[in-house]
Every structure is written in structure tokens, then in C-alpha cells.
mmCIF file of C-alpha atoms in Angstrom:
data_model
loop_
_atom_site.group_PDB
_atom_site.id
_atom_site.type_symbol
_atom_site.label_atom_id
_atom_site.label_comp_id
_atom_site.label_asym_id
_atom_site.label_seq_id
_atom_site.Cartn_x
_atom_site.Cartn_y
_atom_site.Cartn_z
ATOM 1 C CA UNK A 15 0.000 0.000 0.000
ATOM 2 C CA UNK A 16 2.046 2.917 -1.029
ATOM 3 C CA UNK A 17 -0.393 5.573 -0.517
ATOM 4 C CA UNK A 18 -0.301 8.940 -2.143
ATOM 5 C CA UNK A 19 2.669 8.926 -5.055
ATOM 6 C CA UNK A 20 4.227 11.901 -7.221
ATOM 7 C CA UNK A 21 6.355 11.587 -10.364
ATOM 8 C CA UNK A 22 8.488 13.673 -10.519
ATOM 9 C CA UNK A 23 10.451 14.564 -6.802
ATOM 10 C CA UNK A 24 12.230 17.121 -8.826
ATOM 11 C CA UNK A 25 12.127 19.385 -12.199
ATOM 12 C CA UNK A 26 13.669 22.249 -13.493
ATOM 13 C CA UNK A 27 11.934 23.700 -16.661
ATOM 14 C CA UNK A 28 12.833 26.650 -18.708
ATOM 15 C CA UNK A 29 10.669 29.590 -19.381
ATOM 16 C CA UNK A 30 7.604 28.113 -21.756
ATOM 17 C CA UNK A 31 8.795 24.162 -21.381
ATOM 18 C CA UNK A 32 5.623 22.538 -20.571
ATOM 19 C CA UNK A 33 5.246 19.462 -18.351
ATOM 20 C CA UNK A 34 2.550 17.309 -16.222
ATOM 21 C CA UNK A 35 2.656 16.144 -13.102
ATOM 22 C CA UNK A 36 1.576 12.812 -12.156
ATOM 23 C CA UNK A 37 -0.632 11.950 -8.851
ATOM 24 C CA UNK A 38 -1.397 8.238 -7.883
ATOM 25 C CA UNK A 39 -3.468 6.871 -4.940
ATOM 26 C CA UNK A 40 -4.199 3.103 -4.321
ATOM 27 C CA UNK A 41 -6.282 3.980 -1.632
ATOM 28 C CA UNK A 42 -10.004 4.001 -3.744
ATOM 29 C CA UNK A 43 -10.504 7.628 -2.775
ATOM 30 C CA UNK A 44 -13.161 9.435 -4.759
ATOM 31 C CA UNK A 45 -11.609 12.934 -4.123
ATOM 32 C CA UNK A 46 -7.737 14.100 -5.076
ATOM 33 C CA UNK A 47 -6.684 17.561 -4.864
ATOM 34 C CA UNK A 48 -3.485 20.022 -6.371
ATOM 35 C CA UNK A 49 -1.703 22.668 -3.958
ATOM 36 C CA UNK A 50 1.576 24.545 -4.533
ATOM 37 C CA UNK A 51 3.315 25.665 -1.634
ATOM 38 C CA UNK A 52 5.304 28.864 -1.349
ATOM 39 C CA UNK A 53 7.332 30.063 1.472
ATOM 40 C CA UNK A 54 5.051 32.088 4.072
ATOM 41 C CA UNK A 55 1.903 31.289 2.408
ATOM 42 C CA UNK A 56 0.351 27.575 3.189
ATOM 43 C CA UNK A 57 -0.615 25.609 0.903
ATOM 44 C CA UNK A 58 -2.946 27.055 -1.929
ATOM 45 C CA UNK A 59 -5.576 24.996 -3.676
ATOM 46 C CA UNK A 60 -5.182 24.521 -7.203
ATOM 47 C CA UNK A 61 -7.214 21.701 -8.841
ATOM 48 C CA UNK A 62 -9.066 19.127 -7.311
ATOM 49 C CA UNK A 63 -11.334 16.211 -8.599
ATOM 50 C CA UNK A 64 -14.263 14.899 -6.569
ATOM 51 C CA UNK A 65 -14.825 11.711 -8.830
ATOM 52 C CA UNK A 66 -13.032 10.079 -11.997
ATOM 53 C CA UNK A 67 -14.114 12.633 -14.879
ATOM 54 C CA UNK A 68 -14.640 15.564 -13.165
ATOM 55 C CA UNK A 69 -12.219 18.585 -12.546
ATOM 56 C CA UNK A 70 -12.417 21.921 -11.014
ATOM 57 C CA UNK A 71 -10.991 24.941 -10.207
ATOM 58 C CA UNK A 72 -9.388 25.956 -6.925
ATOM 59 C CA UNK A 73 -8.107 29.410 -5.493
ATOM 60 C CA UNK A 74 -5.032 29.943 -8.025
ATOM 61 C CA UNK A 75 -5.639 27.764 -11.356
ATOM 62 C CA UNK A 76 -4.540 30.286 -13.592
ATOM 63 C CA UNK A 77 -1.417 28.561 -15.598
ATOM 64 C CA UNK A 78 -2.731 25.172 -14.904
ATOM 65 C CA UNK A 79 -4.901 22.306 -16.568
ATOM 66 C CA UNK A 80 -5.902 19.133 -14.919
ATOM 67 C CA UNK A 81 -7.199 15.844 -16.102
ATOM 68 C CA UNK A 82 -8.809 12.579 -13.744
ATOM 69 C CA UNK A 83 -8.912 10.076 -16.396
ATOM 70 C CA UNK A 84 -8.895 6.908 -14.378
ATOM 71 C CA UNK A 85 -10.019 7.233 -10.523
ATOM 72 C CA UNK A 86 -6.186 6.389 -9.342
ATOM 73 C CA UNK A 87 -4.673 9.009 -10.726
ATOM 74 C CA UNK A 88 -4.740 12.591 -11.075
ATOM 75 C CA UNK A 89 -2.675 15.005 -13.597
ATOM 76 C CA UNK A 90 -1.377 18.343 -13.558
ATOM 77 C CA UNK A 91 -0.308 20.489 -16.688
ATOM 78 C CA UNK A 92 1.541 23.335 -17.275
ATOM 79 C CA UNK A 93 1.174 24.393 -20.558
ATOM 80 C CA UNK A 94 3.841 26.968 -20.718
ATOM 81 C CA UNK A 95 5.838 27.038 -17.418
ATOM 82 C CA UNK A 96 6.843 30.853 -15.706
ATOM 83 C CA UNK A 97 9.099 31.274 -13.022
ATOM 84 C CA UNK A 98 5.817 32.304 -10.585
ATOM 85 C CA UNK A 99 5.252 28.560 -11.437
ATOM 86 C CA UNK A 100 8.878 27.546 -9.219
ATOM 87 C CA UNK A 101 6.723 25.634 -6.292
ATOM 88 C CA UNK A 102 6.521 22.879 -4.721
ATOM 89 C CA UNK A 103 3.431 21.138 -5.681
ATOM 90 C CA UNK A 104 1.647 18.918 -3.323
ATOM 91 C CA UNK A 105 -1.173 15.673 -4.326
ATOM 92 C CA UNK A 106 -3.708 14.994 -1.803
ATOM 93 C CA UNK A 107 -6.445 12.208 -1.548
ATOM 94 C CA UNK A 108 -9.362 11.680 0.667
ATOM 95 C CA UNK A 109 -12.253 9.641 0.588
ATOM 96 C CA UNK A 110 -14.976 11.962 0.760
ATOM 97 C CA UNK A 111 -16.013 14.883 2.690
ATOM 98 C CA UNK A 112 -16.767 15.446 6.107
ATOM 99 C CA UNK A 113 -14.511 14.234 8.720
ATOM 100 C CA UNK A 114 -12.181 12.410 5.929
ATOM 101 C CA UNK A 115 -8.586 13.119 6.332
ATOM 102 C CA UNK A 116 -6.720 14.423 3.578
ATOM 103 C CA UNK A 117 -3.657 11.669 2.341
ATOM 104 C CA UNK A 118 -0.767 13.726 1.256
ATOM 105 C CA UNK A 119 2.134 12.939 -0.963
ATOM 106 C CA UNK A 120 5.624 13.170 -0.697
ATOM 107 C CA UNK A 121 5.864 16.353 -2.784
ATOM 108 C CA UNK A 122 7.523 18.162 -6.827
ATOM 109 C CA UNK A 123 9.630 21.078 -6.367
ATOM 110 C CA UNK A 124 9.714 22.451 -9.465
ATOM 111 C CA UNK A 125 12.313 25.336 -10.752
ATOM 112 C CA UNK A 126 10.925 27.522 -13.609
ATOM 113 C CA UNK A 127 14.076 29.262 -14.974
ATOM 114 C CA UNK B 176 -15.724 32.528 2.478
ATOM 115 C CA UNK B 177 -13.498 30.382 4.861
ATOM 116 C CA UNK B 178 -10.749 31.800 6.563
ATOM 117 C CA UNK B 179 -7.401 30.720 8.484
ATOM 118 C CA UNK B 180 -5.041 32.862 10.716
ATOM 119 C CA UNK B 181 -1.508 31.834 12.433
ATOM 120 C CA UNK B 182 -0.247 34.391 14.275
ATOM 121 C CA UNK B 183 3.071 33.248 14.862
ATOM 122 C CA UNK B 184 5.425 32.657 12.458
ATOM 123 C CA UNK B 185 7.863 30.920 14.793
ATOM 124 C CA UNK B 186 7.684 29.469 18.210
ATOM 125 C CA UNK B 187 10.665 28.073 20.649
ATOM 126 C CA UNK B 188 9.959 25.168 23.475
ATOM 127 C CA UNK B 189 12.270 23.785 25.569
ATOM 128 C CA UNK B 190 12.401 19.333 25.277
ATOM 129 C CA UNK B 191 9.612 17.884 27.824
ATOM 130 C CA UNK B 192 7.703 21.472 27.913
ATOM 131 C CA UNK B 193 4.359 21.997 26.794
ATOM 132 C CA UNK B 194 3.410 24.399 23.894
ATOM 133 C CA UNK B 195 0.450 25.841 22.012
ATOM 134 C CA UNK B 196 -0.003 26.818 18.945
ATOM 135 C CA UNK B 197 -2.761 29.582 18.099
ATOM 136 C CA UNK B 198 -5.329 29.191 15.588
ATOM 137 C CA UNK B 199 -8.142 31.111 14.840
ATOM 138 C CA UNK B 200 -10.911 30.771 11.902
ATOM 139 C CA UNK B 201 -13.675 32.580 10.249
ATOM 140 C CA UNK B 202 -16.407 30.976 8.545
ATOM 141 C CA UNK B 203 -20.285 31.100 7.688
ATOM 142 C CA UNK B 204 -20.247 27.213 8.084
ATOM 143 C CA UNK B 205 -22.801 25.870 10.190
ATOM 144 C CA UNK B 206 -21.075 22.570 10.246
ATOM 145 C CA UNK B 207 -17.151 22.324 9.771
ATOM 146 C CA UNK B 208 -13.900 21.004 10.645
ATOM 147 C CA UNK B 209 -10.957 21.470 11.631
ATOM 148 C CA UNK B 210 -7.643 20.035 10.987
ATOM 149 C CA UNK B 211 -3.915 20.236 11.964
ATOM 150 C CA UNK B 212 -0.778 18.848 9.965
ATOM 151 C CA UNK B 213 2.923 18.790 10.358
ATOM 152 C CA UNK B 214 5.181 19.262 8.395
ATOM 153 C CA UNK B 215 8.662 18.331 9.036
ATOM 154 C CA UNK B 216 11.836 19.568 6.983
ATOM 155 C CA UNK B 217 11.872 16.355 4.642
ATOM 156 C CA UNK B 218 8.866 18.487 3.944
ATOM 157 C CA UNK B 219 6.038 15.469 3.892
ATOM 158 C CA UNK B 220 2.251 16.471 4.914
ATOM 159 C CA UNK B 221 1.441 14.421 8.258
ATOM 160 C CA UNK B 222 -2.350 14.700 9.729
ATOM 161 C CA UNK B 223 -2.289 14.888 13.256
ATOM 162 C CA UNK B 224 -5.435 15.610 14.688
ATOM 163 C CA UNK B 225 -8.838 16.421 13.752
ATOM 164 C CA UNK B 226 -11.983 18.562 15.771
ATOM 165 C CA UNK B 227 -15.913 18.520 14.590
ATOM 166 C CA UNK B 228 -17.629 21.776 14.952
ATOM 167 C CA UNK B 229 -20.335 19.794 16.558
ATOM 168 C CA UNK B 230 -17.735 17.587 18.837
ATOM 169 C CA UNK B 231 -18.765 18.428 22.264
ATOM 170 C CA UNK B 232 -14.978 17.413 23.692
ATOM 171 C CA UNK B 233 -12.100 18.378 22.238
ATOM 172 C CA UNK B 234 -9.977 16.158 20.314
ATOM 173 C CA UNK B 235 -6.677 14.290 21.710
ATOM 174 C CA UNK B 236 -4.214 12.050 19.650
ATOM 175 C CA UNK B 237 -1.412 10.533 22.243
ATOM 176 C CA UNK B 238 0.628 14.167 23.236
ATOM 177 C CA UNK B 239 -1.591 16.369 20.789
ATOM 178 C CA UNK B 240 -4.840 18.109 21.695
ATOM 179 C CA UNK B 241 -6.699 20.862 20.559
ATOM 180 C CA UNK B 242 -8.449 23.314 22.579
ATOM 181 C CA UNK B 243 -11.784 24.112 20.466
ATOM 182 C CA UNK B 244 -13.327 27.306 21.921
ATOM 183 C CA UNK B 245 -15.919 27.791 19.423
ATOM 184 C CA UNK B 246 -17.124 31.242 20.280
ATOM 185 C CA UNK B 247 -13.831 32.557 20.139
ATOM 186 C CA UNK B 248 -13.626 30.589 16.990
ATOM 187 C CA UNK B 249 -10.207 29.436 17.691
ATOM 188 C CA UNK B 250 -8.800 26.055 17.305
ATOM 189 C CA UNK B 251 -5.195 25.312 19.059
ATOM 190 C CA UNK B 252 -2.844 22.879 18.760
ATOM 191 C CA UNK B 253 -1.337 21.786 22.230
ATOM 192 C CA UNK B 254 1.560 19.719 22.717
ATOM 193 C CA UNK B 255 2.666 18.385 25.571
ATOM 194 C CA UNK B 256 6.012 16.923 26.720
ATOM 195 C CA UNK B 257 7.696 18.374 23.116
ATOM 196 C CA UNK B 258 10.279 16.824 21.927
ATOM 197 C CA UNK B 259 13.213 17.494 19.298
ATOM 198 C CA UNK B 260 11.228 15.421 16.415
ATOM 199 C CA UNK B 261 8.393 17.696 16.709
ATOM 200 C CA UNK B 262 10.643 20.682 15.071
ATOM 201 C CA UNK B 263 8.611 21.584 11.607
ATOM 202 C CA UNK B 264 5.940 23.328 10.393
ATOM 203 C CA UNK B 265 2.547 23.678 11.743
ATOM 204 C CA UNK B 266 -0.909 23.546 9.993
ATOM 205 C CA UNK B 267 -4.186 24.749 10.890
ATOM 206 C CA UNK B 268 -7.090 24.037 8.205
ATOM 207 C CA UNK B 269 -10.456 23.474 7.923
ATOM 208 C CA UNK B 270 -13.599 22.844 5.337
ATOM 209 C CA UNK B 271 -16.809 23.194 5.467
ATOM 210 C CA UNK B 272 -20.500 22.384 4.942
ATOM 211 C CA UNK B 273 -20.583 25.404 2.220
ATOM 212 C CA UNK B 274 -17.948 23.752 0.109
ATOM 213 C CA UNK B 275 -19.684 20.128 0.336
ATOM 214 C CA UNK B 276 -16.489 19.455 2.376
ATOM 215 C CA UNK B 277 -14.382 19.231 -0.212
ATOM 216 C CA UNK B 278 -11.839 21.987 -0.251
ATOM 217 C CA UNK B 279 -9.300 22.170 2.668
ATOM 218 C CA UNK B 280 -8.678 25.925 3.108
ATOM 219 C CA UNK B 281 -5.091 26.243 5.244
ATOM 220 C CA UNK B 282 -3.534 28.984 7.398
ATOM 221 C CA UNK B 283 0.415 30.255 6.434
ATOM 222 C CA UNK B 284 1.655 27.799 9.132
ATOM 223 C CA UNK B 285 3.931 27.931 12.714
ATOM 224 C CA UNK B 286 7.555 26.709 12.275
ATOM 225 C CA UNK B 287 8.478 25.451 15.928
ATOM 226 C CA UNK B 288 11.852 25.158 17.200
ATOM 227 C CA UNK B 289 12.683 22.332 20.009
ATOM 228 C CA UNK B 290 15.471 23.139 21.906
ATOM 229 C CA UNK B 291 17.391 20.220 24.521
#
């Protein structure tokens, strides 16, 4: 049971590279969920995904896309990457509202140069 | 809208002391909760303990308890006995009944030092 997994750890990108972010959970959860984290502000919601086919938008999607193709996993996009994009980028999973826990995991830092 | 405010950037607790972390919230909610994480420098999200707005005791996990006043609308972390491995980063969040519980809203954190 491996939880929450995110591929990459690590990327740097240049200026308009694009890339996506993968986000798997073997846990059966229904919801997943994007953040980026910068220094002295939390964690800011992105994307998140309350069932397999559905996406929406979060408190700073600008930049992004998103796709939940398969119930397991959950992608971010960047299009055309911008150094306000240099974050680390958190994947969460939980099973459904209420008093569900949000599953984190480990984590992309990703450099925009 | 749902709301999220740590006051203190950084707090420093002596091994074996207890400390508390301040929390407070704002939200239209009539139903919500309220969360705490930690996160330590390998920088990994760990849930740690978790308060109902309808709870009528307030929630303990081993050294960690939160002190729910809910007219003050404050939610903090206590822990007692610290140790050195709880150095990191603190987390208050919460979601509510507005949002279908679905959205975790999160404040800017705590970083606390643990000193021998």
C-alpha cells in the first residue's frame, strides 16, 4: 500500500517548457486535490477532482490544466511554465467529505528558470 | 468565504515542555472542521489531529490536543512533553458544509523550534 505517489520529486523547466505532473493513490478515494506551496503562504488549492471525470478549479488555477482520467490518478499540466510557477506542488487524496482526512504525498519542487 | 489565521510565524519550546499553537478561523459554516498537519523539513504532509464543529470534547491524539473554543472561533494545537522530532511546520485548516467538504482551506503555518 504505497499511498499517495508523485512523479516527478524534482524538475527544473525553462521559461515556456511545458510538463505534467503525475498523482497516484491506491487507496479508492473518490476525491484528489493540487496545492503549490510557497514560502510564508500555506498551501494554496489549485485543482481538485471529486470523482473520476470531473475537474475543477481551486483558489489559483490560472497557468494550470488538470485531467482525472482513471479514478487512481490525477494530472497536472503546465502548458507553458513561468518562473511564478517555481513551487513545490503537493497531491492529496481523501475519501470523501466530512470528517475524511486528507492523504498527502511526498511532494515536486519544481524550478521555472 | 473560509478563513485561516496563524499568528506566529515561529515558536521556541524547551524538550519535555508543553506548547500551544494559536489558531483562529472565520467561517459562515454551520457545520465544519478542523484540521492540523505537520510538516517536518523532509517536507512530507502528516495529519495529526482532527476537531468537529459539533464535537462536544475536544480532540486528543497521544501528546496532541486541541483546545476548540468555538465562540472565540479558535482552534489550538497543544503539545505536551515536546520533543526534538516535533521541530517543523505547523498547519491549521479546515472545510466546510458550504464547500460540500471538499476543499481544505489552510492557514500560512507555525515553524516550531525544540530546543534540549
Amino acid at each position: 500500500n504505497a499511498g499517495v505517489t508523485q512523479t516527478p520529486k524534482f524538475r527544473v523547466l525553462k521559461t515556456g517548457q511545458s510538463m505534467t505532473l503525475l498523482c497516484a493513490q491506491d487507496m479508492n478515494h473518490e476525491y484528489m486535490y493540487w496545492y503549490r506551496q510557497d514560502p510564508g503562504m500555506g498551501l494554496r488549492l489549485i485543482h481538485y477532482s471529486v470523482g473520476e471525470g470531473t475537474t475543477a478549479k481551486g483558489e489559483v488555477p490560472d497557468g494550470y490544466n488538470v485531467s482525472r482520467l482513471k479514478k487512481q490518478n490525477f494530472l497536472l499540466g503546465l502548458e507553458s511554465a513561468a518562473p511564478s510557477q517555481t513551487s513545490v506542488y503537493f497531491c492529496a487524496s481523501q475519501t470523501s467529505g466530512g470528517t475524511d482526512t486528507q492523504y498527502f504525498g511526498p511532494g515536486t519542487r519544481l524550478t521555472v528558470l | 468565504a473560509q478563513k485561516i489565521t496563524q499568528t506566529q510565524p515561529g515558536m521556541f519550546v524547551q524538550e519535555k515542555e508543553a506548547v500551544t499553537l494559536d489558531c483562529t478561523y472565520d467561517t459562515s459554516d454551520p457545520s465544519y472542521g478542523l484540521f492540523w498537519y505537520k510538516q517536518p523539513s523532509s517536507g512530507e504532509m502528516i495529519f495529526l489531529i482532527y476537531q468537529g464543529s459539533y464535537d462536544q470534547q475536544n480532540a486528543t491524539e497521544g501528546r496532541y490536543s486541541l483546545n476548540f473554543q468555538k465562540a472565540r472561533k479558535s482552534a489550538n494545537l497543544v503539545i505536551s512533553a515536546s520533543q526534538l522530532g516535533d521541530s517543523a511546520m505547523y498547519f491549521c485548516a479546515m472545510r466546510g458544509w458550504n464547500t460540500g467538504f471538499q476543499k481544505l482551506v489552510f492557514g500560512t503555518g507555525t515553524r516550531l523550534l525544540v530546543s534540549p
